[in-house]
Structure formats: C-alpha cells, structure tokens
Amino acid sequence: MAVALAAERGPSSFDVELPAFSGPLDLLLSLIRDEKVDIYDIPVAHIAQQFLARIRDLPLDEAADYLEMAARLVRIKAQMLLPRNEADDAWEDPRAELVRRLLEYQQVREVVDRFEQMADARRNRFARAWLPEGAPPPQAPLALSLVELMAAVDRVLRAAREPALHEVVPRALDVPGAIEIVRAVLLLRARIRWRDVVQQGAEPWQVLSVLLALLEMAKLGELRLAQPRPFADVEIARDAAGEAA
Amino acid sequence: MTPLAKLLEAALFASARPITTEELATLDPEASPAAVAAALDELREQYDVNGHGVALAEAGGGYQILTRPEYTEAIERAQLAVRPSRLSGASLETLAIIAYRQPIGRLEIEEIRGVSVGSVLKSLHERGLIDITGRGEGLGRPLLYGTTSLFLEHFALRHLGELPRADELAIALRHLESATPEPDETVPEPVG
Amino acid sequence: MTPLAKLLEAALFASARPITTEELATLDPEASPAAVAAALDELREQYDVNGHGVALAEAGGGYQILTRPEYTEAIERAQLAVRPSRLSGASLETLAIIAYRQPIGRLEIEEIRGVSVGSVLKSLHERGLIDITGRGEGLGRPLLYGTTSLFLEHFALRHLGELPRADELAIALRHLESATPEPDETVPEPVG
C-alpha cells in the first residue's frame, strides 16, 4: 500500500527507497546488514543517525511508526552514555530489548520467505473454476450447545461487572464456575459427555477447571464418571442422589 | 495420455466456462486443428472407456468437463450433510442476552455488551434464532427482539422457563442494563 | 475405476474447495472409512500413473483436484484462467505472526511488527485468511485472531502442524519465547 503511494510521488531520493521496507524494524535490520555491524553489539549512535537520515523525508502520516523507533534509538543512545560502575553486575544492556525484537522480527521475515515459496507453488495450480449452477447451497446446520450459551452469559456478566482493568496475572482456574455450568447442563440431560461441557478450542485453564469440577462433583456424589474404553469420550451421568432439582 | 490431451484436460478443468476449439488451439501454438481434435477424442475416450466420474461434454459451441448425471443426487445429498457451523463469541453473547432478557431492544443490548450489535442481530435473525417481537416505548419506538421456537429446538427445551438459572440471570442482566447509563435511577426493584 | 472412486471424482470435480474425508464419507453411507481411503488412493494413482493434466492434492484438512503446475503458463497465456494475485509483504508478515501465535490480539502483532496493522487485519479478514476466534482478557477485551482453512489452502498446507518448524529456522523461537513476557512498558519519552 505504502509502496504504491510513494512510488507515484516520483523519484525524490528517499521516498522511493523507504517504502520498500515493511516497517521500522525492517529498515533497522537492513541498516545493520548494510553497515555490517554485529546485531548483538549495535553501535547505537551511528545506527540512530543513519535511521533518522533515512526517514527524514517521509510524509508525516507514514512516518509515525518510524518516529517511534527513532525516539527509542535516541533514548538507548542516551542510556549508553550514562556512566556506570564497572562492578555493577545488575547492569543491563539498554540494547537488550531492541536486540530481542530484531531477532524476533528477523524470524518473522524468514517465515515470510518460506510462506512466499509455498504460496507460489500453490498459485501455479488451478482449482476447478466451473461449478454447476443450481440453488445456493443450503446453510450449514448450526452447532449450538447449552454450555456455549451459559459460557456466553458468564462472559457477558464478567465483562460488564468488572471495571476495565488490565489483568497481568494469568487466568486462575474457575472451578465454581465450571461446577455451575456442569450442574446446569445435567439439570436438563441425565447423561452427557466430556465434549458437552468443554467447548471446542477451550483454553487449558478452562479444561482444567471442568476436570476439577467433575472430580469434585463426583466426590460429592452429584454425578458418576465412566470411560468405556481407553481414550474414549468420558461419560458423565447424573447421580440419582444429586437429582434433587 | 498424450501431452496435448493432458494440457487440454488441465485447461478445461481450470476454465470457468466452456472453451471453443479455437481457444483450445491457442493453448499450444504448434498443434494443428487435427491434433486438437484428436486430443479431445483421446480425452473423451479416457473418461468413457476407463470409467470416470466425469465426462467430456459439448455445449454452447465449446467443450467442458462435467460430472456424470448419475452422481448428482449423491453430491447434492452430501451437501445437506455439511459440517455444522458454529456461532461466534459475539453472536453467542448477544443471543444469551436476548434469551434471558427478552423482549429487548438493540440499544439495551449494546449497553450491556459495550459494542454495537447491528450485524450480529442481522445474522442471528437470518439464522432464525431471534425474531422481532414488537416495538418498545419511547423515541422511535425501537424494535424489540426475542428468541424463536427454533432457538428452543436447538437446546431441546420445551419453553424458556427451562433455561438454566433463568431467574437469576435475567435479574443480573437487568441490573447491568439499568445500572450502566442512568445514574439518577435507583436500584431496580427485586423481581418477584 | 471402482464405483466409489468415480463418485469421489465427481464430487471433487463439483467443488472448488477441498472436501474433508468426513464429507466424502457422507457421499456413500455404506462406505467404510477404509473404503474411502482406498478409493482416494485409486483416484490418485489413476491420475498419476495414467498421466493426467490434473492431480489429487491434500490441503486444509481435505482433498481437492488441482491442475499440474506444468500447464499453468499455457493456460494463463490462453487467458482461460488467471492466477490469484500475491499477498503483500505486510500481509504475509502479519499472517506469519498470526499463524504461529494464534490466538493473538492486534496489539501483540503490532508489537512484533513495529507498525500498526488495523487495515492489514481487515483485508486479511475480508479475504477469508484469518478469522476472529475469541476475545482476550484485559483492557477492552481485545479481539483475538486465528488462521482459517482457506489459509491452509493458500499455502498448500494440510494442517498447522505442517508450518515450518521453529527449529528449522535460523533463529529458534523457543529462545525468544523465554525472553518475551516483559511487556513494553517503558515507552520512550518523547524526544524534545
């Protein structure tokens, strides 16, 4: 997108060159390669100067992402200049985070190269283009489970009740929540299967929550668990004793 | 099969429409009209004699490869048995709110969910899970939505009262909705 | 060819997209999974050994018939079909990150790419290569993205397990994962 825009603007020095980069990290990697410097020991002052020179003529709306990186480089440069105690073991190289991001980005570029080869191989083969006319294919039947609906209610309540705070701690298990869901489903069906209470694509904490909930409920005598053969779907049956409702 | 017959097969397969003999001839500039005709014969014979699920057909002044009619019915039947689709998280959340708080208008749903739900409502309606059940009071007399009998069918419920935790959740949702926008409103009355 | 192989061939010819083995099995309710697998082998062999312009291919968890690459140029030159356009570098980078880190939110992608990706995500979504797979925890409950079966098809992958493995890449992903958790809180001061 940026390529087309800038190319149309004509051959003013940097405009044509820059859009060849897909972002500031791409530009930075290219500078590191051109200047033949060690990625683990970047001469920040020099690279920052080069970087600024390359983005000088970028129109403001395209430059935002690059300017952020420029600011970062200048800040790292300043940190590098601070005097430090030789004996200070806790000193962390201000460039560490940048190096990490560059390596990560370099890996993305490598994957992109592989993706391009794979996509090109596939592009060279055509799929069937002529298709029989007729009534539009019927809409696929809908897979909808009560568990999904209950989980949705849960999400609505949770999302609306909780003030919008950033959660940093990984999600804890929610065994009581899972028990409520299993109970609600068992209220309607006497026998259910593992699949009925664990959503497709459930996250590990959700799977664990349900597992613990089932074990807890089995212990309380609310349900019975059975697995007819190894690796088969676990069958969950309402225990007569728990059938109070 | 000869190279030309293979080329014709690939082209006929990849084309969205029947291909005329003139067009087929442009595929290989070296090939004479007689060679193209011979390759077409070879392809026809390959499909007919070797026994294939497809056949070479002539239509609209051109050629195309068609599936044999005896398989049409099985293919159409199989399309009915396609993989069931699933609702997105956003659709499920909206459906859940409607199920427990019906009849409910779009604005109230958006107040609870905090995002616009126009397109979600449209797709739930198209799937026959919700329907317009009336119009509310107030400005513009907004449309009110409720769940359908198809919705109950999906969960094998006889009536909405069979939804798990119906009372509790309906109250919780009512709290959310009325608590959010209007600070002057007092705590909702307990529902009897 | 056996009747089942012919039926499968007809069904595969009638579809532009891959058909999963489960869907193929519904074509003939009598056929066992082993019989379907055998018929697919038969079809593959028929195309490969007898010499055809098309071949049986596996992608996106299913099977489809595709033309052989050696005919692509001639078909395109004769203007009977056009190859789809290539994805841009920005799209490929975004897609690569989503493929390996799914489900992943926009901010995380932007953190890795160093640029905003709103419009790229929109176009990838419109092309059907990615889909919204849920909502994350935390501020604003951000949308999470994942790749679709069309993505697999686009890169001729049978499943995500066929993505280039991290240890095949020059820089191992594990290495980075361990260094990742630190969120970028120390946003640089604006330079004055």
XYZ file of C-alpha atoms in Angstrom:
629
model
C 0.000 0.000 0.000
C 2.688 2.413 1.070
C 4.712 1.193 -1.866
C 2.193 2.315 -4.427
C 1.600 5.684 -2.808
C 5.238 6.608 -2.570
C 6.125 5.275 -5.984
C 3.582 7.578 -7.529
C 5.175 10.549 -5.882
C 8.182 10.189 -8.102
C 11.875 9.713 -7.689
C 12.700 12.121 -4.874
C 15.593 10.423 -3.115
C 14.334 8.591 -0.015
C 10.656 8.353 -0.839
C 11.215 5.717 -3.424
C 13.639 3.776 -1.313
C 11.884 3.711 2.033
C 8.560 2.127 1.194
C 10.495 -0.969 0.223
C 10.561 -1.573 3.964
C 7.566 -3.016 5.695
C 8.282 -1.090 8.904
C 10.933 0.414 11.184
C 12.297 -2.983 12.207
C 12.758 -3.930 8.572
C 14.627 -0.661 7.934
C 16.740 -1.190 11.028
C 17.674 -4.738 10.025
C 18.633 -3.539 6.590
C 20.865 -0.813 8.094
C 22.535 -3.365 10.331
C 23.161 -5.576 7.322
C 24.403 -2.713 5.121
C 26.732 -1.376 7.797
C 27.908 -4.912 8.569
C 27.540 -4.458 12.319
C 27.014 -7.159 14.926
C 23.361 -7.370 15.889
C 24.398 -8.208 19.471
C 26.648 -5.136 19.659
C 24.902 -2.419 17.715
C 26.710 0.933 17.562
C 23.534 2.764 18.509
C 24.754 6.315 17.949
C 25.790 5.553 14.393
C 22.729 3.470 13.508
C 20.361 6.036 15.028
C 21.915 8.736 12.872
C 21.527 6.606 9.747
C 17.968 5.756 10.698
C 16.994 9.402 11.166
C 18.584 10.325 7.866
C 16.554 7.683 6.057
C 13.205 8.729 7.472
C 13.734 12.477 7.205
C 11.664 12.874 4.069
C 8.826 10.553 4.980
C 5.413 12.237 4.940
C 4.128 12.617 8.462
C 1.227 10.185 8.198
C 3.539 7.383 7.135
C 6.329 8.331 9.490
C 4.564 7.703 12.794
C 5.736 4.118 13.207
C 9.264 5.087 12.193
C 9.372 8.075 14.527
C 8.548 5.903 17.489
C 11.540 3.718 16.672
C 13.716 6.792 16.178
C 12.767 8.006 19.641
C 13.602 4.596 21.037
C 17.033 4.624 19.421
C 17.800 8.100 20.745
C 16.788 7.004 24.213
C 19.001 3.918 24.078
C 21.848 6.072 22.837
C 21.427 8.340 25.856
C 21.345 5.390 28.242
C 24.541 4.028 26.741
C 26.271 7.283 27.554
C 25.399 7.168 31.245
C 28.426 6.407 33.405
C 28.212 3.024 35.094
C 30.019 1.263 37.827
C 32.362 -1.403 36.465
C 31.486 -3.707 39.348
C 27.759 -3.372 38.784
C 26.546 -6.869 37.953
C 22.960 -5.774 37.664
C 23.696 -3.505 34.739
C 21.502 -4.450 31.838
C 22.439 -3.515 28.345
C 19.861 -0.909 27.220
C 20.017 -2.515 23.782
C 18.795 -5.909 25.024
C 15.113 -5.330 24.355
C 15.829 -3.945 20.898
C 18.000 -6.936 20.034
C 15.283 -9.279 21.177
C 12.740 -7.546 18.953
C 15.084 -7.506 15.995
C 15.782 -11.224 16.307
C 12.116 -11.955 16.627
C 11.348 -9.829 13.606
C 14.141 -11.454 11.644
C 12.486 -14.763 12.316
C 9.183 -13.435 11.041
C 10.944 -12.378 7.825
C 12.362 -15.846 7.475
C 8.921 -17.390 7.848
C 7.612 -14.905 5.272
C 10.226 -16.102 2.781
C 9.065 -19.676 3.297
C 5.428 -18.604 3.019
C 6.167 -16.881 -0.272
C 7.675 -20.056 -1.716
C 4.762 -22.139 -0.504
C 2.174 -19.700 -1.848
C 3.913 -19.507 -5.207
C 3.907 -23.285 -5.558
C 0.187 -23.324 -4.836
C -0.546 -20.389 -7.150
C 0.817 -22.426 -10.009
C -2.022 -24.876 -9.749
C -5.615 -24.116 -10.622
C -8.630 -25.416 -8.777
C -11.884 -26.206 -10.539
C -13.370 -22.963 -11.813
C -16.590 -24.048 -13.483
C -19.151 -25.048 -10.929
C -22.586 -26.490 -11.527
C -25.291 -23.894 -11.194
C -28.234 -24.541 -9.024
C -29.842 -23.469 -5.854
C -27.377 -21.815 -3.477
C -26.006 -24.436 -1.110
C -28.141 -24.752 1.981
C -26.855 -23.054 5.082
C -24.805 -25.418 7.171
C -26.658 -26.710 10.190
C -25.854 -24.891 13.385
C -23.876 -26.473 16.179
C -25.017 -24.796 19.342
C -24.696 -26.189 22.819
C -26.174 -25.091 26.074
C -22.680 -24.951 27.525
C -21.681 -22.396 24.946
C -24.720 -20.313 25.762
C -24.039 -20.489 29.502
C -20.403 -19.615 28.955
C -21.549 -16.624 26.906
C -23.784 -15.421 29.734
C -20.814 -15.804 32.018
C -18.655 -13.708 29.741
C -21.301 -11.010 29.488
C -21.663 -10.768 33.241
C -17.942 -10.869 33.847
C -17.134 -8.295 31.186
C -19.828 -5.884 32.296
C -19.236 -6.192 36.014
C -15.501 -5.930 36.115
C -14.070 -2.492 35.773
C -11.832 -2.379 32.737
C -8.522 -3.056 34.417
C -5.574 -4.649 32.762
C -5.102 -8.177 34.048
C -1.493 -9.206 34.116
C -1.783 -12.360 36.173
C -2.591 -15.414 34.066
C -6.120 -16.606 34.382
C -6.698 -18.629 37.529
C -8.857 -21.737 37.471
C -12.575 -21.195 37.815
C -13.807 -24.409 39.393
C -17.005 -22.963 40.952
C -17.959 -21.505 37.578
C -17.363 -24.823 35.875
C -19.407 -26.643 38.526
C -22.315 -24.300 37.882
C -22.136 -24.936 34.161
C -21.964 -28.727 34.542
C -24.833 -28.590 37.025
C -26.970 -26.530 34.666
C -26.396 -28.944 31.813
C -27.024 -32.002 33.988
C -30.286 -30.448 35.055
C -31.525 -30.866 31.508
C -29.824 -34.060 30.441
C -29.252 -37.063 32.656
C -26.257 -38.226 30.650
C -23.727 -36.025 28.949
C -20.272 -36.417 27.534
C -16.997 -34.621 28.085
C -17.459 -32.812 24.779
C -20.736 -31.350 26.031
C -19.109 -29.475 28.861
C -15.811 -28.480 27.314
C -16.051 -26.080 24.444
C -14.136 -26.648 21.267
C -10.874 -24.777 21.444
C -11.140 -24.377 25.203
C -8.058 -22.995 26.848
C -6.043 -25.125 29.243
C -7.409 -23.307 32.293
C -10.962 -23.989 31.113
C -10.272 -27.676 30.525
C -8.626 -27.961 33.922
C -11.483 -26.122 35.603
C -14.034 -28.532 34.145
C -11.909 -31.542 35.023
C -11.566 -30.430 38.642
C -15.251 -29.550 38.745
C -16.212 -33.033 37.541
C -13.936 -34.737 40.063
C -15.260 -32.543 42.854
C -18.870 -33.242 41.884
C -18.167 -36.974 41.605
C -16.725 -36.856 45.093
C -19.861 -35.112 46.348
C -21.948 -37.830 44.680
C -23.635 -35.458 42.260
C -22.509 -37.393 39.219
C -20.789 -40.519 38.028
C -17.924 -40.626 35.572
C -17.227 -43.505 33.221
C -14.912 -44.137 30.327
C -15.982 -47.243 28.363
C -12.545 -47.826 26.873
C -9.176 -46.114 26.906
C -9.182 -42.670 25.196
C -12.941 -42.841 24.683
C -15.084 -39.828 25.468
C -15.729 -39.564 29.201
C -19.382 -40.156 30.014
C -20.925 -38.074 32.748
C -24.131 -39.296 34.347
C -26.326 -37.539 36.862
C -26.295 -39.474 40.110
C -29.726 -40.330 41.464
C -28.742 -38.779 44.779
C -27.957 -35.452 43.188
C -31.225 -35.350 41.322
C -32.888 -33.068 43.743
C -33.953 -30.418 41.266
C -2.421 -39.743 -22.450
C -0.561 -37.519 -24.916
C 0.884 -34.216 -23.611
C -1.686 -32.245 -25.625
C -4.598 -34.202 -24.146
C -3.232 -33.550 -20.649
C -2.901 -29.843 -21.399
C -6.481 -29.713 -22.691
C -7.708 -31.531 -19.603
C -5.965 -29.037 -17.296
C -7.349 -26.075 -19.260
C -10.904 -27.422 -19.363
C -10.717 -28.085 -15.630
C -9.406 -24.597 -14.787
C -11.750 -22.618 -17.036
C -14.906 -21.069 -15.648
C -16.760 -21.527 -18.943
C -16.864 -23.878 -21.932
C -13.851 -23.456 -24.246
C -14.171 -23.306 -28.025
C -11.901 -25.328 -30.305
C -10.263 -22.078 -31.471
C -9.379 -21.186 -27.895
C -8.129 -24.692 -27.248
C -5.870 -24.343 -30.280
C -4.180 -21.247 -28.752
C -3.003 -23.361 -25.820
C -0.332 -24.952 -27.963
C 0.691 -22.852 -30.988
C 2.396 -25.879 -32.503
C -0.712 -28.032 -32.504
C -2.760 -28.365 -35.691
C -6.577 -28.319 -35.559
C -6.485 -32.017 -36.363
C -4.178 -32.654 -33.414
C -6.517 -30.746 -31.076
C -9.487 -32.737 -32.349
C -7.568 -35.968 -31.837
C -6.588 -34.944 -28.298
C -10.207 -34.148 -27.469
C -11.192 -37.598 -28.746
C -8.484 -39.123 -26.616
C -9.734 -37.285 -23.529
C -13.337 -38.333 -24.208
C -12.293 -41.921 -24.607
C -10.148 -41.819 -21.472
C -13.190 -40.697 -19.469
C -15.633 -43.078 -21.126
C -13.622 -46.247 -21.513
C -11.557 -46.146 -18.337
C -14.633 -45.323 -16.337
C -14.568 -41.902 -14.691
C -16.963 -39.857 -12.607
C -16.719 -37.072 -15.192
C -17.212 -36.829 -18.947
C -16.308 -34.501 -21.786
C -19.373 -32.554 -22.894
C -20.047 -30.218 -25.796
C -22.189 -27.205 -25.018
C -22.616 -23.619 -26.176
C -20.151 -24.009 -29.032
C -17.437 -25.227 -26.706
C -16.197 -28.078 -24.573
C -16.251 -28.621 -20.863
C -15.803 -31.395 -18.341
C -18.975 -32.252 -16.434
C -19.704 -34.676 -13.646
C -21.804 -37.603 -14.791
C -25.504 -37.149 -14.019
C -25.764 -40.389 -12.038
C -23.675 -38.822 -9.266
C -25.578 -35.537 -8.996
C -28.041 -36.786 -6.458
C -25.422 -38.204 -4.101
C -23.423 -34.960 -4.285
C -26.453 -32.818 -3.530
C -27.445 -35.093 -0.673
C -23.953 -34.835 0.782
C -24.097 -31.033 0.659
C -27.002 -31.216 3.059
C -24.811 -33.142 5.458
C -22.111 -30.480 5.569
C -20.208 -29.733 8.693
C -22.283 -27.760 11.150
C -21.202 -24.180 11.592
C -20.687 -22.532 14.949
C -21.721 -19.163 16.265
C -19.003 -16.631 17.034
C -18.401 -15.476 20.587
C -20.045 -12.130 19.837
C -23.164 -13.841 18.434
C -23.410 -16.182 21.404
C -23.156 -13.331 23.895
C -25.854 -11.366 22.104
C -28.060 -14.448 21.850
C -27.585 -15.120 25.559
C -28.657 -11.582 26.469
C -31.743 -11.811 24.272
C -32.638 -15.236 25.643
C -32.593 -14.071 29.246
C -33.874 -10.512 28.839
C -36.435 -10.702 26.034
C -38.146 -8.660 24.746
C -35.152 -6.372 24.460
C -34.116 -3.580 22.086
C -30.825 -3.077 20.337
C -29.715 -0.159 22.484
C -30.162 -2.105 25.708
C -28.110 -4.997 24.319
C -25.404 -2.578 23.302
C -25.414 -1.020 26.753
C -24.783 -4.409 28.303
C -22.195 -5.570 25.774
C -20.480 -2.239 25.243
C -20.231 -2.716 21.479
C -22.584 -2.252 18.545
C -24.539 -5.363 17.635
C -26.280 -4.426 14.378
C -24.629 -7.027 12.172
C -24.799 -9.699 14.851
C -28.555 -9.171 15.205
C -28.923 -9.444 11.444
C -27.119 -12.775 11.271
C -28.980 -14.231 14.267
C -32.200 -13.175 12.581
C -31.152 -14.781 9.293
C -30.416 -17.994 11.121
C -33.906 -17.907 12.554
C -32.735 -17.869 16.166
C -34.266 -14.495 17.013
C -37.213 -12.546 15.705
C -38.750 -9.124 16.103
C -41.433 -9.488 18.722
C -42.718 -5.957 18.985
C -41.857 -2.313 19.428
C -40.783 -0.620 22.594
C -41.944 2.653 24.064
C -40.015 5.859 23.687
C -38.106 7.606 20.978
C -38.544 5.987 17.583
C -40.393 3.042 19.111
C -37.395 0.708 18.834
C -37.711 -2.851 17.601
C -37.692 -5.479 20.309
C -36.117 -8.880 19.855
C -36.895 -12.280 21.311
C -35.867 -15.871 20.704
C -37.771 -18.188 18.354
C -39.079 -21.719 18.620
C -36.062 -22.791 16.565
C -33.916 -21.478 19.393
C -35.726 -23.721 21.876
C -35.412 -26.619 19.456
C -31.654 -26.245 19.366
C -31.427 -26.855 23.087
C -34.285 -29.326 23.224
C -36.123 -27.017 25.599
C -39.900 -27.022 25.846
C -40.152 -23.419 26.978
C -37.921 -20.569 28.087
C -38.550 -21.391 31.748
C -36.375 -24.447 31.214
C -33.297 -22.342 30.504
C -30.805 -22.949 33.308
C -30.736 -20.306 36.024
C -33.346 -18.293 34.162
C -34.491 -16.069 37.035
C -31.087 -15.393 38.476
C -29.515 -14.443 35.175
C -32.434 -12.364 33.978
C -32.128 -10.303 37.143
C -28.372 -9.989 36.796
C -28.715 -8.749 33.239
C -31.432 -6.293 34.217
C -29.104 -4.881 36.864
C -26.348 -4.350 34.339
C -28.531 -2.648 31.850
C -30.168 -0.215 34.205
C -27.056 0.357 36.297
C -24.887 1.384 33.387
C -26.233 4.536 31.801
C -28.551 6.374 34.164
C -27.016 7.443 37.456
C -30.285 9.006 38.604
C -32.147 5.746 38.525
C -32.387 3.865 41.773
C -31.596 0.235 42.316
C -34.071 -1.886 40.377
C -36.825 -3.452 42.355
C -36.390 -7.053 43.256
C -38.267 -9.156 40.781
C -40.960 -11.243 42.339
C -12.176 -47.458 -11.587
C -14.429 -48.645 -8.777
C -17.858 -47.023 -8.425
C -16.787 -45.317 -5.196
C -13.672 -43.804 -6.804
C -15.853 -42.496 -9.643
C -18.298 -40.980 -7.164
C -15.462 -39.285 -5.273
C -14.023 -37.980 -8.515
C -17.390 -36.486 -9.491
C -17.766 -34.830 -6.084
C -14.233 -33.423 -6.121
C -14.821 -32.089 -9.636
C -18.004 -30.386 -8.455
C -16.193 -28.369 -5.779
C -13.691 -25.536 -5.952
C -12.661 -26.057 -2.342
C -11.123 -29.063 -0.609
C -13.576 -31.639 0.701
C -12.824 -33.287 4.032
C -12.740 -37.061 4.363
C -15.794 -36.879 6.629
C -17.717 -35.048 3.919
C -16.512 -37.534 1.304
C -17.722 -40.362 3.528
C -21.260 -38.923 3.567
C -21.436 -39.390 -0.216
C -21.928 -43.105 0.224
C -23.357 -44.016 3.624
C -22.427 -47.664 3.023
C -18.731 -46.952 2.505
C -16.332 -47.525 5.381
C -13.541 -45.013 6.086
C -11.084 -47.622 4.833
C -13.024 -47.934 1.581
C -12.993 -44.151 1.123
C -9.247 -44.059 1.751
C -8.733 -46.877 -0.760
C -10.866 -45.104 -3.362
C -8.847 -41.895 -2.868
C -5.653 -43.896 -3.396
C -7.153 -45.377 -6.523
C -8.031 -41.939 -7.835
C -4.578 -40.569 -7.050
C -2.965 -43.477 -8.850
C -5.286 -43.124 -11.812
C -4.175 -39.504 -12.220
C -0.501 -40.149 -11.607
C 0.057 -43.407 -13.437
C -2.257 -42.958 -16.397
C -0.912 -39.474 -16.914
C -3.443 -36.697 -16.469
C -3.376 -32.906 -16.583
C -4.777 -32.844 -13.062
C -3.758 -34.447 -9.776
C -5.224 -35.200 -6.382
C -3.949 -32.773 -3.719
C -4.357 -32.569 0.043
C -4.825 -29.230 1.785
C -6.697 -27.608 4.631
C -7.775 -30.905 6.114
C -9.312 -32.145 2.879
C -8.790 -33.249 -0.680
C -9.134 -31.391 -3.937
C -8.223 -31.828 -7.578
C -5.744 -29.287 -8.967
C -4.126 -28.823 -12.351
C -0.472 -29.813 -12.629
C 1.904 -26.832 -12.470
C 3.475 -27.516 -15.867
C 0.309 -26.358 -17.662
C -0.209 -23.108 -15.744
C 1.704 -20.885 -18.124
C -0.094 -22.122 -21.241
C -3.491 -21.784 -19.580
C -2.748 -18.253 -18.426
C -1.346 -17.281 -21.820
C -4.538 -18.508 -23.493
C -6.463 -16.366 -20.976
C -8.564 -19.285 -19.807
C -7.758 -18.731 -16.124
C -5.775 -16.231 -14.054
C -3.549 -16.891 -11.097
C -4.634 -15.060 -7.945
C -2.541 -12.034 -7.000
C 0.251 -12.364 -4.461
C -0.131 -11.170 -0.904
C 1.840 -8.062 0.075
C 4.823 -8.264 2.389
C 2.845 -6.568 5.163
C 0.052 -9.140 4.801
C 2.489 -12.046 4.815
C 4.280 -10.776 7.922
C 1.005 -10.352 9.754
C -0.226 -13.735 8.591
C 3.016 -15.421 9.675
C 2.733 -13.964 13.172
C -0.911 -14.995 13.486
C -0.188 -18.490 12.177
C 2.424 -19.171 14.842
C 0.976 -17.265 17.773
C -2.765 -17.785 17.389
C -4.961 -16.807 19.081
C -3.341 -13.400 19.121
C -4.580 -9.824 19.526
C -3.807 -6.786 17.424
C -1.512 -5.097 19.935
C 0.728 -8.112 20.179
C 1.072 -8.277 16.390
C 1.889 -4.581 16.272
C 4.488 -5.056 18.988
C 6.246 -7.697 16.882
C 5.932 -5.914 13.534
C 6.557 -2.410 14.825
C 3.763 -0.916 12.736
C 0.012 -0.570 13.066
C -1.843 -3.424 11.405
C -5.511 -2.387 11.513
C -6.051 -2.177 7.774
C -3.970 -5.288 7.064
C -6.090 -7.297 9.514
C -9.228 -6.004 7.854
C -8.099 -7.067 4.391
C -6.870 -10.483 5.576
C -10.248 -10.973 7.237
C -12.077 -9.935 4.082
C -10.030 -12.406 2.056
C -11.049 -15.116 4.493
C -7.485 -15.935 5.527
C -7.995 -15.066 9.184
C -10.970 -15.045 11.478
C -11.837 -13.702 14.893
C -11.549 -16.623 17.254
C -12.467 -15.018 20.531
C -11.755 -12.215 22.926
C -8.755 -11.859 25.157
C -8.651 -10.946 28.795
C -7.745 -7.488 29.949
C -8.389 -3.969 28.862
C -11.222 -3.685 26.363
C -11.299 -7.471 25.922
C -9.398 -7.324 22.610
C -10.401 -9.440 19.633
C -8.180 -12.436 19.030
C -7.330 -13.682 15.564
C -6.522 -17.091 14.126
C -5.980 -18.571 10.680
C -8.705 -20.289 8.633
C -8.826 -23.383 6.452
C -8.523 -21.058 3.451
C -5.160 -20.015 4.878
C -4.025 -23.643 4.821
C -5.286 -23.946 1.264
C -3.475 -20.802 0.173
C -0.146 -22.247 1.290
C -0.967 -25.859 0.369
C -0.713 -26.988 3.986
C -2.626 -29.996 5.217
C -2.750 -28.681 8.777
C -0.994 -26.157 11.026
C 1.461 -28.833 12.129
C 2.995 -28.550 8.674
C 4.092 -24.956 9.217
C 7.882 -24.659 9.046
C 9.066 -25.760 12.475
C 10.815 -23.300 14.727
C 13.951 -25.424 14.918
C 14.174 -25.401 11.138
C 14.503 -21.650 11.193
C 17.812 -19.900 11.651
C 16.705 -18.374 14.928
C 14.887 -20.660 17.286
C 11.512 -19.462 18.501
C 11.968 -21.057 21.942
C 14.799 -18.721 22.538
C 12.548 -15.749 22.028
C 9.573 -17.114 23.903
C 11.589 -17.200 27.087
C 12.593 -13.587 26.644
C 9.144 -12.353 25.645
C 6.996 -11.828 28.760
C 8.235 -8.367 29.527
C 5.553 -6.093 28.147
C 6.907 -2.967 26.643
C 6.024 -0.638 29.444
C 8.989 1.633 29.114
C 7.667 3.637 26.231
C 10.307 6.146 25.296
C 9.838 9.704 26.383
C 9.017 11.979 23.528
C 12.236 13.444 22.320
C 12.277 17.169 22.911
